[in-house]
């Protein structure tokens, strides 16, 4: 009897927006990681081909950002997209204009996608309900930061030689610190679990309550027993601007800082990540952030590739 014909299914992402990683199928996440991979090692600039960028994207950043805003800008430019940056205190939001009115105003200028960062959870979803173009969530309150979650998943897979198939099964990662306020923790957990990894949230009960296990991660209040068995640790910034409080910074460092001692006890090949920006000397020791296990700079590099891939995916077939 002849063998059954094998079919190779190319993963696809067909949604209009990218608002969250929670709720996506593993194959949808793999499709976005495959789009990332096309750009991860020396993305090719398409600008200058015909000299006239055909499409444009609007950036609506109503909360501080360095790496996300810059990398969306670079990603768009490398794809030949015109960037309309309508961010910061210079907009009519300062005069009381609503986010929806601002988004509609930018859309009416002809943009083909909107990238939204906002301090309110759900802001990108609200915008997506009021505009016709694709909306990309660049971080909304403590809800989600899907492109950062893709960065974190890609970086972990790459470091462990798992890019073929984007299969993270058997990998164990600890996400440590201010989990409660972290949209990055939520997005990274969704992506890593969908790809088969085990995720452990670690931190003090005030910043990592047992209820976080609803996301499918194990919750632990002790870091040290986990250190020898994990394939990666991601330190999270303590988000003082979201009302995170520490009873004692000294005690927090002692129990949860990703420091040299802990890094030295990790397995060979285990990596240290941080989505940035970092509180150096608090959740992560400076020497570890810059040390041999750190892939933090690689996370930033991958940010451009992820955002190129997301633009291509949501704007296809018009780019290129
Ligand atoms: N990781 C991240 O979102 O960084 P920024 O706030 O600098 O964009």
Short mmCIF file of N, CA and C in Angstrom, two decimals, residues 42-215:
data_model
loop_
_atom_site.label_atom_id
_atom_site.label_comp_id
_atom_site.label_asym_id
_atom_site.label_seq_id
_atom_site.Cartn_x
_atom_site.Cartn_y
_atom_site.Cartn_z
N UNK A 42 19.61 40.08 9.06
CA UNK A 42 19.93 41.03 8.02
C UNK A 42 18.74 41.31 7.13
N UNK A 43 17.74 41.99 7.67
CA UNK A 43 16.57 42.31 6.86
C UNK A 43 16.96 43.17 5.66
N UNK A 44 16.29 42.90 4.58
CA UNK A 44 16.58 43.63 3.34
C UNK A 44 15.69 44.86 3.26
N UNK A 45 16.31 46.00 3.07
CA UNK A 45 15.52 47.22 2.89
C UNK A 45 14.86 47.21 1.53
N UNK A 46 13.59 47.55 1.53
CA UNK A 46 12.89 47.65 0.25
C UNK A 46 12.73 49.09 -0.18
N UNK A 47 13.12 50.01 0.71
CA UNK A 47 12.92 51.41 0.35
C UNK A 47 13.88 51.77 -0.78
N UNK A 48 13.45 52.60 -1.63
CA UNK A 48 14.30 53.05 -2.72
C UNK A 48 14.11 52.25 -3.98
N UNK A 49 13.33 51.16 -3.92
CA UNK A 49 13.11 50.35 -5.11
C UNK A 49 12.51 51.16 -6.23
N UNK A 50 11.35 51.70 -5.97
CA UNK A 50 10.74 52.56 -6.97
C UNK A 50 10.71 54.01 -6.50
N UNK A 51 11.31 54.24 -5.32
CA UNK A 51 11.43 55.62 -4.85
C UNK A 51 10.18 56.19 -4.23
N UNK A 52 9.08 55.47 -4.27
CA UNK A 52 7.84 56.06 -3.76
C UNK A 52 7.11 55.06 -2.88
N UNK A 53 7.23 55.21 -1.56
CA UNK A 53 6.51 54.30 -0.69
C UNK A 53 5.01 54.33 -0.99
N UNK A 54 4.44 53.16 -1.19
CA UNK A 54 3.05 53.10 -1.62
C UNK A 54 2.08 53.16 -0.45
N UNK A 55 2.53 52.72 0.72
CA UNK A 55 1.60 52.61 1.82
C UNK A 55 2.18 53.29 3.06
N UNK A 56 1.32 53.51 4.02
CA UNK A 56 1.78 54.23 5.20
C UNK A 56 1.17 53.62 6.46
N UNK A 57 1.87 53.85 7.57
CA UNK A 57 1.37 53.39 8.86
C UNK A 57 1.40 54.57 9.83
N UNK A 58 0.41 54.60 10.71
CA UNK A 58 0.35 55.65 11.72
C UNK A 58 0.77 55.11 13.06
N UNK A 59 1.65 55.84 13.74
CA UNK A 59 2.06 55.48 15.10
C UNK A 59 1.31 56.36 16.08
N UNK A 60 0.58 55.73 16.98
CA UNK A 60 -0.13 56.46 18.04
C UNK A 60 0.43 55.98 19.37
N UNK A 61 1.43 56.64 19.85
CA UNK A 61 2.06 56.25 21.12
C UNK A 61 1.68 57.26 22.19
N UNK A 62 0.78 56.85 23.06
CA UNK A 62 0.33 57.73 24.13
C UNK A 62 0.91 57.30 25.47
N UNK A 63 2.00 56.58 25.42
CA UNK A 63 2.73 56.19 26.63
C UNK A 63 4.20 56.10 26.21
N UNK A 64 5.09 56.36 27.14
CA UNK A 64 6.52 56.40 26.82
C UNK A 64 7.01 55.08 26.21
N UNK A 65 7.92 55.19 25.29
CA UNK A 65 8.52 54.01 24.65
C UNK A 65 9.81 54.42 23.96
N UNK A 66 10.80 53.56 24.04
CA UNK A 66 11.99 53.73 23.21
C UNK A 66 12.04 52.63 22.17
N UNK A 67 12.21 51.37 22.64
CA UNK A 67 12.50 50.30 21.67
C UNK A 67 11.32 49.97 20.77
N UNK A 68 10.10 49.96 21.32
CA UNK A 68 8.95 49.58 20.49
C UNK A 68 8.70 50.63 19.42
N UNK A 69 8.72 51.87 19.83
CA UNK A 69 8.44 52.94 18.86
C UNK A 69 9.52 53.01 17.79
N UNK A 70 10.78 52.93 18.23
CA UNK A 70 11.88 53.00 17.26
C UNK A 70 11.83 51.81 16.31
N UNK A 71 11.58 50.61 16.85
CA UNK A 71 11.66 49.44 15.98
C UNK A 71 10.46 49.35 15.03
N UNK A 72 9.28 49.81 15.45
CA UNK A 72 8.18 49.90 14.48
C UNK A 72 8.53 50.89 13.37
N UNK A 73 9.19 51.97 13.75
CA UNK A 73 9.57 52.97 12.74
C UNK A 73 10.59 52.39 11.76
N UNK A 74 11.62 51.74 12.33
CA UNK A 74 12.67 51.15 11.47
C UNK A 74 12.06 50.06 10.58
N UNK A 75 11.20 49.23 11.18
CA UNK A 75 10.57 48.14 10.41
C UNK A 75 9.78 48.71 9.24
N UNK A 76 9.01 49.74 9.51
CA UNK A 76 8.21 50.34 8.44
C UNK A 76 9.11 50.90 7.35
N UNK A 77 10.16 51.61 7.77
CA UNK A 77 11.06 52.21 6.78
C UNK A 77 11.74 51.14 5.93
N UNK A 78 12.13 50.03 6.56
CA UNK A 78 12.79 48.97 5.79
C UNK A 78 11.86 48.32 4.78
N UNK A 79 10.57 48.41 5.06
CA UNK A 79 9.59 47.86 4.12
C UNK A 79 9.11 48.90 3.11
N UNK A 80 9.65 50.10 3.21
CA UNK A 80 9.24 51.14 2.27
C UNK A 80 7.91 51.77 2.62
N UNK A 81 7.50 51.63 3.88
CA UNK A 81 6.26 52.24 4.33
C UNK A 81 6.54 53.65 4.84
N UNK A 82 5.64 54.55 4.53
CA UNK A 82 5.75 55.90 5.07
C UNK A 82 5.20 55.90 6.50
N UNK A 83 5.91 56.54 7.41
CA UNK A 83 5.50 56.56 8.82
C UNK A 83 4.92 57.91 9.19
N UNK A 84 3.69 57.88 9.66
CA UNK A 84 3.05 59.09 10.17
C UNK A 84 3.05 58.97 11.68
N UNK A 85 3.96 59.65 12.33
CA UNK A 85 4.12 59.52 13.78
C UNK A 85 3.30 60.59 14.48
N UNK A 86 2.22 60.16 15.08
CA UNK A 86 1.33 61.10 15.77
C UNK A 86 1.31 60.74 17.24
N UNK A 87 2.43 60.93 17.88
CA UNK A 87 2.61 60.46 19.25
C UNK A 87 2.98 61.62 20.15
N UNK A 88 2.75 61.41 21.43
CA UNK A 88 3.30 62.30 22.42
C UNK A 88 2.43 63.51 22.73
N UNK A 89 3.00 64.41 23.53
CA UNK A 89 2.20 65.51 24.07
C UNK A 89 1.82 66.56 23.03
N UNK A 90 2.39 66.49 21.84
CA UNK A 90 2.09 67.50 20.83
C UNK A 90 0.79 67.27 20.08
N UNK A 91 0.04 66.24 20.42
CA UNK A 91 -1.19 65.96 19.68
C UNK A 91 -2.39 66.64 20.34
N UNK A 92 -3.51 66.60 19.64
CA UNK A 92 -4.72 67.23 20.18
C UNK A 92 -5.33 66.45 21.33
N UNK A 93 -4.75 65.30 21.66
CA UNK A 93 -5.17 64.61 22.88
C UNK A 93 -4.97 65.54 24.08
N UNK A 94 -3.93 66.38 23.98
CA UNK A 94 -3.66 67.32 25.07
C UNK A 94 -4.80 68.33 25.23
N UNK A 95 -5.61 68.48 24.16
CA UNK A 95 -6.75 69.42 24.25
C UNK A 95 -8.04 68.68 24.58
N UNK A 96 -7.92 67.40 24.86
CA UNK A 96 -9.10 66.65 25.26
C UNK A 96 -9.68 65.76 24.18
N UNK A 97 -9.05 65.68 23.02
CA UNK A 97 -9.57 64.80 21.96
C UNK A 97 -9.50 63.35 22.44
N UNK A 98 -10.52 62.58 22.12
CA UNK A 98 -10.52 61.18 22.55
C UNK A 98 -9.57 60.36 21.68
N UNK A 99 -9.17 59.21 22.21
CA UNK A 99 -8.30 58.31 21.46
C UNK A 99 -8.98 57.89 20.15
N UNK A 100 -10.28 57.63 20.22
CA UNK A 100 -11.00 57.20 19.01
C UNK A 100 -10.99 58.31 17.96
N UNK A 101 -11.25 59.53 18.38
CA UNK A 101 -11.23 60.64 17.41
C UNK A 101 -9.84 60.84 16.83
N UNK A 102 -8.82 60.72 17.67
CA UNK A 102 -7.45 60.86 17.16
C UNK A 102 -7.15 59.76 16.15
N UNK A 103 -7.52 58.52 16.49
CA UNK A 103 -7.26 57.40 15.58
C UNK A 103 -8.00 57.58 14.25
N UNK A 104 -9.25 58.00 14.32
CA UNK A 104 -10.02 58.22 13.09
C UNK A 104 -9.42 59.35 12.26
N UNK A 105 -8.92 60.37 12.95
CA UNK A 105 -8.30 61.49 12.24
C UNK A 105 -7.07 61.02 11.47
N UNK A 106 -6.26 60.19 12.12
CA UNK A 106 -5.05 59.69 11.44
C UNK A 106 -5.46 58.76 10.30
N UNK A 107 -6.45 57.92 10.53
CA UNK A 107 -6.90 57.02 9.46
C UNK A 107 -7.42 57.82 8.26
N UNK A 108 -8.10 58.92 8.55
CA UNK A 108 -8.66 59.73 7.45
C UNK A 108 -7.58 60.38 6.61
N UNK A 109 -6.35 60.41 7.15
CA UNK A 109 -5.23 60.92 6.35
C UNK A 109 -4.66 59.84 5.44
N UNK A 110 -5.24 58.67 5.49
CA UNK A 110 -4.88 57.66 4.50
C UNK A 110 -3.92 56.59 4.96
N UNK A 111 -3.76 56.39 6.28
CA UNK A 111 -2.84 55.33 6.70
C UNK A 111 -3.47 53.96 6.49
N UNK A 112 -2.60 52.97 6.31
CA UNK A 112 -3.06 51.60 6.02
C UNK A 112 -3.04 50.71 7.25
N UNK A 113 -2.43 51.18 8.33
CA UNK A 113 -2.44 50.44 9.60
C UNK A 113 -2.13 51.43 10.72
N UNK A 114 -2.60 51.11 11.90
CA UNK A 114 -2.31 51.94 13.06
C UNK A 114 -1.60 51.10 14.11
N UNK A 115 -0.56 51.68 14.69
CA UNK A 115 0.16 51.03 15.79
C UNK A 115 -0.15 51.84 17.04
N UNK A 116 -0.70 51.17 18.05
CA UNK A 116 -1.24 51.90 19.20
C UNK A 116 -0.55 51.46 20.48
N UNK A 117 -0.01 52.41 21.21
CA UNK A 117 0.43 52.17 22.59
C UNK A 117 -0.33 53.10 23.50
N UNK A 118 -0.81 52.54 24.59
CA UNK A 118 -1.63 53.35 25.50
C UNK A 118 -1.54 52.76 26.90
N UNK A 119 -1.70 53.62 27.89
CA UNK A 119 -1.62 53.16 29.29
C UNK A 119 -2.86 52.39 29.72
N UNK A 120 -3.94 52.48 28.93
CA UNK A 120 -5.19 51.81 29.33
C UNK A 120 -5.28 50.43 28.69
N UNK A 121 -5.52 49.42 29.50
CA UNK A 121 -5.75 48.07 28.96
C UNK A 121 -6.97 48.11 28.05
N UNK A 122 -6.86 47.49 26.88
CA UNK A 122 -7.99 47.44 25.96
C UNK A 122 -8.01 48.59 24.96
N UNK A 123 -7.07 49.53 25.06
CA UNK A 123 -7.11 50.71 24.18
C UNK A 123 -7.01 50.31 22.71
N UNK A 124 -6.11 49.39 22.38
CA UNK A 124 -5.94 49.01 20.97
C UNK A 124 -7.20 48.32 20.44
N UNK A 125 -7.82 47.51 21.28
CA UNK A 125 -9.06 46.83 20.85
C UNK A 125 -10.16 47.86 20.61
N UNK A 126 -10.23 48.87 21.45
CA UNK A 126 -11.25 49.92 21.25
C UNK A 126 -11.00 50.64 19.92
N UNK A 127 -9.75 50.98 19.67
CA UNK A 127 -9.44 51.64 18.39
C UNK A 127 -9.83 50.73 17.23
N UNK A 128 -9.51 49.45 17.35
CA UNK A 128 -9.79 48.52 16.24
C UNK A 128 -11.28 48.44 15.91
N UNK A 129 -12.11 48.72 16.91
CA UNK A 129 -13.56 48.67 16.68
C UNK A 129 -14.08 49.93 16.00
N UNK A 130 -13.23 50.93 15.86
CA UNK A 130 -13.71 52.21 15.31
C UNK A 130 -12.99 52.65 14.05
N UNK A 131 -12.06 51.84 13.57
CA UNK A 131 -11.37 52.18 12.31
C UNK A 131 -11.48 51.00 11.36
N UNK A 132 -11.19 51.25 10.10
CA UNK A 132 -11.30 50.18 9.10
C UNK A 132 -9.96 49.47 8.87
N UNK A 133 -8.86 50.14 9.20
CA UNK A 133 -7.54 49.58 8.90
C UNK A 133 -7.09 48.62 10.01
N UNK A 134 -6.10 47.77 9.73
CA UNK A 134 -5.55 46.90 10.78
C UNK A 134 -4.95 47.72 11.92
N UNK A 135 -5.10 47.20 13.12
CA UNK A 135 -4.53 47.84 14.33
C UNK A 135 -3.57 46.86 14.98
N UNK A 136 -2.40 47.37 15.33
CA UNK A 136 -1.39 46.56 16.01
C UNK A 136 -1.23 47.11 17.43
N UNK A 137 -1.40 46.25 18.39
CA UNK A 137 -1.25 46.64 19.79
C UNK A 137 0.24 46.70 20.12
N UNK A 138 0.71 47.89 20.45
CA UNK A 138 2.13 48.07 20.83
C UNK A 138 2.28 48.17 22.34
N UNK A 139 1.29 47.63 23.06
CA UNK A 139 1.34 47.66 24.52
C UNK A 139 0.19 48.46 25.06
N UNK A 140 -0.75 47.78 25.76
CA UNK A 140 -1.89 48.49 26.34
C UNK A 140 -2.01 48.16 27.83
N UNK A 141 -1.68 49.12 28.64
CA UNK A 141 -1.78 48.95 30.09
C UNK A 141 -1.06 47.69 30.53
N UNK A 142 -1.77 46.93 31.35
CA UNK A 142 -1.18 45.68 31.82
C UNK A 142 -1.75 44.48 31.06
N UNK A 143 -2.43 44.76 29.92
CA UNK A 143 -3.11 43.68 29.21
C UNK A 143 -2.17 42.84 28.37
N UNK A 144 -1.64 43.43 27.27
CA UNK A 144 -0.80 42.63 26.35
C UNK A 144 0.18 43.52 25.61
N UNK A 145 1.24 42.89 25.14
CA UNK A 145 2.25 43.53 24.30
C UNK A 145 2.65 42.45 23.30
N UNK A 146 1.77 42.17 22.32
CA UNK A 146 1.97 40.96 21.51
C UNK A 146 3.27 40.92 20.72
N UNK A 147 3.71 42.05 20.18
CA UNK A 147 4.96 41.97 19.42
C UNK A 147 6.15 41.68 20.35
N UNK A 148 6.08 42.15 21.60
CA UNK A 148 7.15 41.81 22.54
C UNK A 148 7.10 40.33 22.88
N UNK A 149 5.90 39.78 23.02
CA UNK A 149 5.78 38.34 23.27
C UNK A 149 6.37 37.52 22.14
N UNK A 150 6.18 37.99 20.91
CA UNK A 150 6.77 37.28 19.76
C UNK A 150 8.30 37.40 19.79
N UNK A 151 8.80 38.57 20.17
CA UNK A 151 10.25 38.75 20.31
C UNK A 151 10.81 37.75 21.32
N UNK A 152 10.17 37.67 22.45
CA UNK A 152 10.67 36.82 23.53
C UNK A 152 10.65 35.35 23.11
N UNK A 153 9.55 34.96 22.45
CA UNK A 153 9.47 33.56 21.99
C UNK A 153 10.53 33.28 20.94
N UNK A 154 10.68 34.18 19.99
CA UNK A 154 11.66 33.97 18.91
C UNK A 154 13.08 33.88 19.49
N UNK A 155 13.39 34.79 20.41
CA UNK A 155 14.74 34.83 20.98
C UNK A 155 15.05 33.55 21.74
N UNK A 156 14.08 33.07 22.50
CA UNK A 156 14.29 31.82 23.25
C UNK A 156 14.47 30.65 22.27
N UNK A 157 13.62 30.57 21.26
CA UNK A 157 13.72 29.46 20.29
C UNK A 157 15.06 29.51 19.56
N UNK A 158 15.47 30.70 19.16
CA UNK A 158 16.73 30.85 18.44
C UNK A 158 17.91 30.40 19.31
N UNK A 159 17.91 30.85 20.57
CA UNK A 159 19.03 30.52 21.47
C UNK A 159 19.15 29.03 21.70
N UNK A 160 18.03 28.32 21.61
CA UNK A 160 18.04 26.87 21.86
C UNK A 160 17.95 26.06 20.57
N UNK A 161 18.19 26.70 19.43
CA UNK A 161 18.20 25.97 18.16
C UNK A 161 16.86 25.37 17.79
N UNK A 162 15.79 26.07 18.12
CA UNK A 162 14.44 25.53 17.90
C UNK A 162 13.67 26.30 16.83
N UNK A 163 14.34 26.96 15.93
CA UNK A 163 13.59 27.74 14.95
C UNK A 163 12.87 26.87 13.92
N UNK A 164 13.42 25.67 13.65
CA UNK A 164 12.70 24.78 12.72
C UNK A 164 11.44 24.29 13.41
N UNK A 165 10.31 24.68 12.91
CA UNK A 165 9.05 24.25 13.51
C UNK A 165 8.58 25.10 14.68
N UNK A 166 9.47 25.99 15.15
CA UNK A 166 9.11 26.86 16.29
C UNK A 166 8.48 26.03 17.41
N UNK A 167 9.24 25.03 17.83
CA UNK A 167 8.74 24.09 18.84
C UNK A 167 9.49 24.31 20.15
N UNK A 168 8.79 24.76 21.15
CA UNK A 168 9.43 25.05 22.44
C UNK A 168 9.17 23.96 23.47
N UNK A 169 8.67 22.81 23.02
CA UNK A 169 8.32 21.78 24.01
C UNK A 169 9.59 21.32 24.73
N UNK A 170 9.44 21.11 26.02
CA UNK A 170 10.57 20.69 26.84
C UNK A 170 11.36 21.84 27.43
N UNK A 171 11.15 23.05 26.93
CA UNK A 171 11.85 24.20 27.50
C UNK A 171 11.06 24.76 28.67
N UNK A 172 11.80 25.17 29.68
CA UNK A 172 11.18 25.71 30.89
C UNK A 172 11.72 27.12 31.11
N UNK A 173 10.83 28.08 31.23
CA UNK A 173 11.28 29.46 31.40
C UNK A 173 10.62 30.08 32.61
N UNK A 174 11.43 30.79 33.39
CA UNK A 174 10.91 31.52 34.54
C UNK A 174 10.78 32.99 34.17
N UNK A 175 9.61 33.55 34.41
CA UNK A 175 9.36 34.98 34.20
C UNK A 175 9.25 35.59 35.59
N UNK A 176 10.20 36.47 35.91
CA UNK A 176 10.45 36.81 37.32
C UNK A 176 10.22 38.28 37.61
N UNK A 177 9.46 38.56 38.63
CA UNK A 177 9.36 39.92 39.13
C UNK A 177 7.94 40.43 39.20
N UNK A 178 7.73 41.60 38.60
CA UNK A 178 6.44 42.28 38.70
C UNK A 178 5.49 41.74 37.64
N UNK A 179 5.08 40.50 37.85
CA UNK A 179 4.21 39.82 36.86
C UNK A 179 2.84 40.49 36.81
N UNK A 180 2.34 40.89 37.95
CA UNK A 180 0.97 41.41 38.01
C UNK A 180 0.75 42.60 37.10
N UNK A 181 1.75 43.49 37.00
CA UNK A 181 1.58 44.69 36.19
C UNK A 181 2.07 44.52 34.77
N UNK A 182 2.51 43.32 34.42
CA UNK A 182 3.27 43.15 33.18
C UNK A 182 2.44 42.63 32.01
N UNK A 183 2.26 43.47 31.00
CA UNK A 183 1.64 43.01 29.75
C UNK A 183 2.60 42.08 29.01
N UNK A 184 3.91 42.31 29.19
CA UNK A 184 4.90 41.44 28.55
C UNK A 184 4.76 40.01 29.07
N UNK A 185 4.58 39.87 30.39
CA UNK A 185 4.45 38.53 30.97
C UNK A 185 3.25 37.82 30.37
N UNK A 186 2.15 38.54 30.21
CA UNK A 186 0.94 37.92 29.66
C UNK A 186 1.16 37.47 28.22
N UNK A 187 1.76 38.33 27.41
CA UNK A 187 1.96 37.98 25.99
C UNK A 187 3.00 36.87 25.85
N UNK A 188 4.11 37.00 26.58
CA UNK A 188 5.15 35.97 26.47
C UNK A 188 4.64 34.62 26.92
N UNK A 189 3.88 34.63 28.01
CA UNK A 189 3.31 33.37 28.51
C UNK A 189 2.41 32.74 27.46
N UNK A 190 1.57 33.54 26.83
CA UNK A 190 0.65 33.00 25.81
C UNK A 190 1.43 32.37 24.66
N UNK A 191 2.45 33.08 24.19
CA UNK A 191 3.22 32.56 23.04
C UNK A 191 3.99 31.31 23.43
N UNK A 192 4.68 31.37 24.56
CA UNK A 192 5.55 30.25 24.93
C UNK A 192 4.75 29.00 25.24
N UNK A 193 3.64 29.17 25.91
CA UNK A 193 2.80 28.00 26.21
C UNK A 193 2.20 27.42 24.92
N UNK A 194 1.76 28.29 24.03
CA UNK A 194 1.19 27.79 22.78
C UNK A 194 2.22 26.97 22.01
N UNK A 195 3.50 27.33 22.15
CA UNK A 195 4.56 26.63 21.42
C UNK A 195 5.09 25.44 22.20
N UNK A 196 4.56 25.21 23.38
CA UNK A 196 4.90 23.99 24.12
C UNK A 196 5.80 24.16 25.32
N UNK A 197 6.22 25.39 25.63
CA UNK A 197 7.13 25.59 26.76
C UNK A 197 6.36 25.56 28.08
N UNK A 198 7.10 25.29 29.12
CA UNK A 198 6.55 25.43 30.47
C UNK A 198 6.93 26.80 31.00
N UNK A 199 5.97 27.53 31.52
CA UNK A 199 6.22 28.88 32.02
C UNK A 199 5.95 28.90 33.52
N UNK A 200 6.89 29.50 34.25
CA UNK A 200 6.72 29.66 35.70
C UNK A 200 6.81 31.15 36.01
N UNK A 201 5.77 31.68 36.60
CA UNK A 201 5.81 33.06 37.08
C UNK A 201 6.39 33.05 38.49
N UNK A 202 7.36 33.93 38.73
CA UNK A 202 8.04 33.95 40.02
C UNK A 202 8.08 35.38 40.55
N UNK A 203 7.76 35.54 41.81
CA UNK A 203 7.87 36.86 42.43
C UNK A 203 7.19 36.85 43.78
N UNK A 204 7.27 37.97 44.48
CA UNK A 204 6.60 38.05 45.78
C UNK A 204 5.09 38.04 45.58
N UNK A 205 4.32 37.58 46.57
CA UNK A 205 2.87 37.50 46.40
C UNK A 205 2.23 38.82 45.97
N UNK A 206 2.79 39.94 46.40
CA UNK A 206 2.20 41.23 46.05
C UNK A 206 2.35 41.53 44.56
N UNK A 207 3.40 41.03 43.94
CA UNK A 207 3.64 41.29 42.51
C UNK A 207 3.40 40.07 41.63
N UNK A 208 3.21 38.93 42.28
CA UNK A 208 2.99 37.68 41.53
C UNK A 208 1.98 36.83 42.30
N UNK A 209 0.73 37.28 42.32
CA UNK A 209 -0.27 36.57 43.12
C UNK A 209 -0.63 35.22 42.52
N UNK A 210 -1.13 34.31 43.36
CA UNK A 210 -1.51 32.98 42.87
C UNK A 210 -2.49 33.04 41.70
N UNK A 211 -3.31 34.09 41.64
CA UNK A 211 -4.32 34.19 40.56
C UNK A 211 -3.68 34.26 39.18
N UNK A 212 -2.39 34.59 39.10
CA UNK A 212 -1.73 34.64 37.78
C UNK A 212 -1.68 33.26 37.13
N UNK A 213 -1.90 32.23 37.92
CA UNK A 213 -1.89 30.88 37.34
C UNK A 213 -3.04 30.68 36.35
N UNK A 214 -4.02 31.59 36.36
CA UNK A 214 -5.12 31.51 35.39
C UNK A 214 -4.61 31.59 33.95
N UNK A 215 -3.40 32.13 33.78
CA UNK A 215 -2.83 32.23 32.42
C UNK A 215 -2.17 30.93 31.98
#
